[in-house]
Tab-separated table of C-alpha atoms in Angstrom:
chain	number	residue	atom	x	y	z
G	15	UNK	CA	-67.025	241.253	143.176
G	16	UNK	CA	-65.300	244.528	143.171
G	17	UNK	CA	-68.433	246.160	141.556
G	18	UNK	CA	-70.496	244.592	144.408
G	19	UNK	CA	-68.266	245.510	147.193
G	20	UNK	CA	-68.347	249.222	145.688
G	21	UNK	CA	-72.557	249.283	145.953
G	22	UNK	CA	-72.257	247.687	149.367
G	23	UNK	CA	-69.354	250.334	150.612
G	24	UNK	CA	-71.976	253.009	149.215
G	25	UNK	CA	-74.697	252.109	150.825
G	26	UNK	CA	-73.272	251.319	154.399
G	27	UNK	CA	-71.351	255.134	154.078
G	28	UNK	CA	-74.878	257.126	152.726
G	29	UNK	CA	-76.896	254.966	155.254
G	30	UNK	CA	-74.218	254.699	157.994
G	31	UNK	CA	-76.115	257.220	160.386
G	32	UNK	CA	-79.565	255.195	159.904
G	33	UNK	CA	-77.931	252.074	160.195
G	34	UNK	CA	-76.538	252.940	163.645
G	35	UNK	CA	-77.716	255.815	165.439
G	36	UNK	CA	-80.864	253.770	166.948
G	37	UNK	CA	-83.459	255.224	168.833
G	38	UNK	CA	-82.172	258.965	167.898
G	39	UNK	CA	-83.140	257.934	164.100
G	40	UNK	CA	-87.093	256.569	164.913
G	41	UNK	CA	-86.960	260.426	167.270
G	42	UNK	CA	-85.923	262.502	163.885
G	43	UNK	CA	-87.786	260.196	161.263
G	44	UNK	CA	-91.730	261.252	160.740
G	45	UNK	CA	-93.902	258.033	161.144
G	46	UNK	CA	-91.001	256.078	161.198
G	47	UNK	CA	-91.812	252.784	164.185
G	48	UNK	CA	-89.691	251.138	166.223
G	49	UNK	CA	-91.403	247.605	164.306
G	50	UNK	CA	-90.361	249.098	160.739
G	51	UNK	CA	-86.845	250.055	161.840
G	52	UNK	CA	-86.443	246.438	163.486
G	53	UNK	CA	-87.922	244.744	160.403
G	54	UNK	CA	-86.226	246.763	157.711
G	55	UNK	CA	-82.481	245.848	159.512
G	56	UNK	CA	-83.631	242.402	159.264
G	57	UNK	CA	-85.189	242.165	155.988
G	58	UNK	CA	-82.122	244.154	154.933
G	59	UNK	CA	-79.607	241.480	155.944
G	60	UNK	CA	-81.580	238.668	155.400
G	61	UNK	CA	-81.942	239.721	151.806
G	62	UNK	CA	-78.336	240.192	151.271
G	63	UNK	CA	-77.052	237.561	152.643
G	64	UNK	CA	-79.074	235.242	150.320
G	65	UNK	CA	-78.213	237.168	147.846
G	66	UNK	CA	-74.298	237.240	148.209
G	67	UNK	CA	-73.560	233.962	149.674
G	68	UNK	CA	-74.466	232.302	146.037
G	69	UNK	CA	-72.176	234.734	144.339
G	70	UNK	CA	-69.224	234.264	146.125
G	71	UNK	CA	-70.254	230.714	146.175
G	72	UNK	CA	-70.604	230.459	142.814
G	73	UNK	CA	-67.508	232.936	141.657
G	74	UNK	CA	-65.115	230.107	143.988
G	75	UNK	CA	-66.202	227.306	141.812
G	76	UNK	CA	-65.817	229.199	138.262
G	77	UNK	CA	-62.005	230.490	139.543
G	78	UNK	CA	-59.092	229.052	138.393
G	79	UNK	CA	-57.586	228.158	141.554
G	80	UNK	CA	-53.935	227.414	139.902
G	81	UNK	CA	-53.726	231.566	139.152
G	82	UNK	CA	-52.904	232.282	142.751
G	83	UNK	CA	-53.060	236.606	141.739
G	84	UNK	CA	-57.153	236.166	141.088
G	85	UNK	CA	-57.038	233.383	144.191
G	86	UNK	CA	-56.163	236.632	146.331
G	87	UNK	CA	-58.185	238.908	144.466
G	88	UNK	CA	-60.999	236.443	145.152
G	89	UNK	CA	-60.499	236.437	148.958
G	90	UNK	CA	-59.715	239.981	149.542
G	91	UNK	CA	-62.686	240.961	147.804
G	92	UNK	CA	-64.911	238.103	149.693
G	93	UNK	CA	-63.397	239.389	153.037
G	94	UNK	CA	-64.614	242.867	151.865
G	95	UNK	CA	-68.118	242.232	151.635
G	96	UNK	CA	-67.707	239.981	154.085
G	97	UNK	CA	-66.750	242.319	156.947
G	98	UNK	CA	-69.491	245.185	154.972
G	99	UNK	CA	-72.447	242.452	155.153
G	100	UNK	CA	-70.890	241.981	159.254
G	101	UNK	CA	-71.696	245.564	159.682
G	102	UNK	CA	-75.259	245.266	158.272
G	103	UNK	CA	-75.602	242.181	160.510
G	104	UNK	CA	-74.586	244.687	163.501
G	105	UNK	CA	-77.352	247.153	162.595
G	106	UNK	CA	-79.820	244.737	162.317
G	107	UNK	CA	-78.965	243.464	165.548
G	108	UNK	CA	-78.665	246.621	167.613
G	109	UNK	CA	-81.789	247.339	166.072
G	110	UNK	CA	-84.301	244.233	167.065
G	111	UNK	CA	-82.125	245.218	170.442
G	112	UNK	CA	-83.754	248.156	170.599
G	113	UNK	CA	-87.597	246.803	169.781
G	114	UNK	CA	-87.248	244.515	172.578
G	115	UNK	CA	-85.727	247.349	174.671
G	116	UNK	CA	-89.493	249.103	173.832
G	117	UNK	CA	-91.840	247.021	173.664
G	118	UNK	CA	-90.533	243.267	175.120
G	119	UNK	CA	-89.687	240.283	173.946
G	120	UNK	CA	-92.083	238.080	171.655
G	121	UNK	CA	-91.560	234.634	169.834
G	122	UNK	CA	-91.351	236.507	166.597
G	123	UNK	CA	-88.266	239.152	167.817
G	124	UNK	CA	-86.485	236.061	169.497
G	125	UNK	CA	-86.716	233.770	166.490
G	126	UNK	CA	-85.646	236.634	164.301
G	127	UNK	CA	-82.575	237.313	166.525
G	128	UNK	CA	-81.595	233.843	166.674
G	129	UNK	CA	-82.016	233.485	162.902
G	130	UNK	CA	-79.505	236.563	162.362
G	131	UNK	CA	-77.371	235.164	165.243
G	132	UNK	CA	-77.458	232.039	162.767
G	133	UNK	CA	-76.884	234.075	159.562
G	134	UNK	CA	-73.576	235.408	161.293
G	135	UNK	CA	-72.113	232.223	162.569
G	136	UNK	CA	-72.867	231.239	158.660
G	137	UNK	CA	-71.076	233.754	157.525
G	138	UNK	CA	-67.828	233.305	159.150
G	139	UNK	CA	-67.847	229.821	158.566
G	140	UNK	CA	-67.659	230.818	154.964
G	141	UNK	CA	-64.544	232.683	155.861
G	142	UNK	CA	-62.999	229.870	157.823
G	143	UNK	CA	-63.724	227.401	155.026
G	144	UNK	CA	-64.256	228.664	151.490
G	145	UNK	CA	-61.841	231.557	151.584
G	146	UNK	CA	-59.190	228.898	153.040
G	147	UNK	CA	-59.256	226.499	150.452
G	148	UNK	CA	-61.109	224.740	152.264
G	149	UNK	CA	-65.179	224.859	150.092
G	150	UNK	CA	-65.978	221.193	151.093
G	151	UNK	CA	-66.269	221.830	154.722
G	152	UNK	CA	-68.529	224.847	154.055
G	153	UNK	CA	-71.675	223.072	153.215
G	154	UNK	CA	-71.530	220.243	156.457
G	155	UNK	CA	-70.641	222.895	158.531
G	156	UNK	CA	-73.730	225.491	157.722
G	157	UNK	CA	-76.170	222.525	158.247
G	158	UNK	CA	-74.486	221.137	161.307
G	159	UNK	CA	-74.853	224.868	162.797
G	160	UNK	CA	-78.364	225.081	161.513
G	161	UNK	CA	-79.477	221.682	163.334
G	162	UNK	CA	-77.107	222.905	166.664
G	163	UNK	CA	-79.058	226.458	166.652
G	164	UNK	CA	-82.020	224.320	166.600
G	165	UNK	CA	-80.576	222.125	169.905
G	166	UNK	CA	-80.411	225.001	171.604
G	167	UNK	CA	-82.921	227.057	171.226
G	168	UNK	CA	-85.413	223.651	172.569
G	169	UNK	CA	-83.023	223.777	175.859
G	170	UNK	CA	-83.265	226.943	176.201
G	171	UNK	CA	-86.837	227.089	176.211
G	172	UNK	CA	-87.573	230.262	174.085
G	173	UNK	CA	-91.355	230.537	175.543
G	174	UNK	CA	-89.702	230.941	179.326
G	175	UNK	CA	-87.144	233.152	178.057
G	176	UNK	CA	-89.562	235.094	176.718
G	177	UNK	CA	-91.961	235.450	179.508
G	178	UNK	CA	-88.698	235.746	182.137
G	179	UNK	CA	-87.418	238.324	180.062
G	180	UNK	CA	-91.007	240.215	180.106
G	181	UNK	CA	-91.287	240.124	183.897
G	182	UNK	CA	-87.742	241.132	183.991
G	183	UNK	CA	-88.821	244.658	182.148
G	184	UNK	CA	-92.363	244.763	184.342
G	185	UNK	CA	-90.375	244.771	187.772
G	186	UNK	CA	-87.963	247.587	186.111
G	187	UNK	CA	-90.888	249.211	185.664
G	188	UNK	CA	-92.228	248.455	182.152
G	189	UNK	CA	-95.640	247.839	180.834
G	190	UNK	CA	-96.638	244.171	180.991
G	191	UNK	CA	-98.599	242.106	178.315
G	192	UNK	CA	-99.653	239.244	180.381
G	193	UNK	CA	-102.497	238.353	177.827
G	194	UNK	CA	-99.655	237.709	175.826
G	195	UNK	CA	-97.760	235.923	178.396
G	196	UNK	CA	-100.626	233.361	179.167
G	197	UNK	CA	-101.322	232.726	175.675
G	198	UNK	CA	-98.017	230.836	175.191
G	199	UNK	CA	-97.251	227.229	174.932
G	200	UNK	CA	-96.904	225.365	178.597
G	201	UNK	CA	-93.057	225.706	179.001
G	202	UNK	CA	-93.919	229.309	179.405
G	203	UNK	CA	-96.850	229.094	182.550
G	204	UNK	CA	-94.120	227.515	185.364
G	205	UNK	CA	-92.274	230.737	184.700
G	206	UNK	CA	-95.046	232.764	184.087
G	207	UNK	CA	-96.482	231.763	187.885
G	208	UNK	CA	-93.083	231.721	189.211
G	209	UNK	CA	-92.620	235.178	189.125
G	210	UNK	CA	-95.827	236.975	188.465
G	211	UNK	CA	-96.296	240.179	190.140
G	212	UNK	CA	-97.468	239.930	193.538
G	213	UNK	CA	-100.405	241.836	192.707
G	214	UNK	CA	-102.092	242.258	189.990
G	215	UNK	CA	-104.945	244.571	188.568
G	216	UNK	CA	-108.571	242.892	187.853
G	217	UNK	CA	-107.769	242.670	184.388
G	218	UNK	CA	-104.563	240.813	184.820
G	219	UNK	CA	-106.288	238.466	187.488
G	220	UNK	CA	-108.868	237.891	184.853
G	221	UNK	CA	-106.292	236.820	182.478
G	222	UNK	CA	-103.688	234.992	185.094
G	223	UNK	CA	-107.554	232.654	186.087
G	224	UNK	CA	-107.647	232.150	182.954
G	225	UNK	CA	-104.198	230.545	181.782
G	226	UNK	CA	-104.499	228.688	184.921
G	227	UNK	CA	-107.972	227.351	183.807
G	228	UNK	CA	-106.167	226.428	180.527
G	229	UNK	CA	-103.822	224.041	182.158
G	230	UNK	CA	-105.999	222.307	185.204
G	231	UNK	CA	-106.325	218.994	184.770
G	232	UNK	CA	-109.562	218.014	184.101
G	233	UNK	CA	-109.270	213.992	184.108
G	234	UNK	CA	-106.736	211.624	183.631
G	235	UNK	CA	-104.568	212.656	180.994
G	236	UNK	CA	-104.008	209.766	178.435
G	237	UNK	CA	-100.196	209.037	178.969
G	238	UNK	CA	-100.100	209.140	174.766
G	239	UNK	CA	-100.454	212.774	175.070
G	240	UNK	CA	-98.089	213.539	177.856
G	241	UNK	CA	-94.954	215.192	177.745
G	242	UNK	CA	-92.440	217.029	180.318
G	243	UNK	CA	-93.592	220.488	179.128
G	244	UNK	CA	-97.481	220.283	179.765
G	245	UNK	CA	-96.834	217.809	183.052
G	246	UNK	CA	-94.730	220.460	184.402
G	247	UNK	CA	-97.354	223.386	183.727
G	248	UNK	CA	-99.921	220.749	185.471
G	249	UNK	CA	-97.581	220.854	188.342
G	250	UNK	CA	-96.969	224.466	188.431
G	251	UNK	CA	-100.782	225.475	188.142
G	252	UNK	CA	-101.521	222.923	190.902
G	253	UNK	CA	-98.948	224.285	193.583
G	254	UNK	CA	-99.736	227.626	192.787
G	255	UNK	CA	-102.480	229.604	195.279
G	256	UNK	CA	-105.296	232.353	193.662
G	257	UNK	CA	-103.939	235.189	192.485
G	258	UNK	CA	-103.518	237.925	194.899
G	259	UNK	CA	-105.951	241.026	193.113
G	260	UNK	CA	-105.767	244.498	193.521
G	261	UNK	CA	-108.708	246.838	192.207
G	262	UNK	CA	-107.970	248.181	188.797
């Protein structure tokens, strides 16, 4: 443990300024993208996380818990890489941040930030359990998180996040993807019609006709097939009035 808080120490000091100095880095770096310096944070942590949570795992179970001296030595070396691993989880963080921050949000970025969001709440459950004495609790307690992530990402309704958070950036300014936008699932189109830009180009009129096409009724649905989500994007694309087009 002390050899593998040493390599992690290393390699958070010789890649501190990478790690954290954001968009300044992807400025300096030739060819270097916003995508690979998202993906690498979260690869990065992702990969050591799986990695260390077995060790320290496994190093609990082999120690002789009645030597109290390697007991501490245990935990002050698990808080160690513990707290380096945190900082890793920080740069990953501010990184995907920053991707959003460019180029909006997607399904991908917000699973992948909810997933680290996960891996960190995992993490210090392992220091409010194992490194307390307290290893049975550890296991229930990173699959009771891992089923309440899941809870709340469905209420909060990721594909109207998205698209809310997208619309957010257009009225600030930003570039919009609306093909994008209409090509999610239906919780996304009440939002989506909600608070579409007032007016919009022939191209995104082309594309805002068409994810209202998607969801007209045709017929009757078959009340087997219903559910709230594509009822309420029924409802939404049935309220709403043409699209108000402006010439591109």
């Amino acid at each position: 443990l002390a050899a593998l808080s040493l390599i992690f120490l290393v390699f958070v000091g010789l890649q501190a300024r990478y790690l954290f100095s954001g968009e300044a880095v992807i400025l300096e770096t030739a060819g270097l993208t916003y995508a690979e310096y998202a993906r690498g944070g979260f690869f990065e942590l992702v990969t050591a996380a799986t990695l260390l949570l077995p060790v320290l795992l496994g190093t609990e179970w082999l120690l002789d818990k009645s030597n109290m001296r390697n007991v501490m030595r245990f935990r002050a070396l698990s808080a160690t890489l513990l707290v380096l691993i945190g900082l890793m989880m920080m740069s990953a963080v501010q990184r995907m941040q920053l991707y959003i921050d460019a180029y909006g949000l997607t399904q991908d970025r917000f699973y992948a930030m909810a997933f680290m969001i996960w891996i960190g709440v995992v993490l210090a459950l392992f220091g409010a359990t194992v490194l307390r004495g307290m290893r049975r609790h550890f296991a229930f307690g990173a699959v009771t998180t891992g089923f309440a992530t899941l809870a709340v990402l469905n209420i909060m309704n990721p594909d109207a996040v998205i698209v809310g958070t997208n619309l957010a950036r257009a009225e600030a300014g930003a570039e919009l993807d609306l093909e994008y936008a209409a090509r999610l699932h239906a919780d996304a189109i009440p939002e989506l019609i909600a608070r579409a830009p007032a007016s919009l180009t022939e191209d995104q009129c082309d594309v805002f006709r068409q994810a209202i096409d998607r969801w007209t009724p045709r017929e009757a649905a078959d009340w087997r097939t219903w559910n709230l989500s594509r009822a309420k994007a029924r409802s939404a694309v049935l309220r709403a009035g043409p699209p108000r087009c402006r010439a591109s």
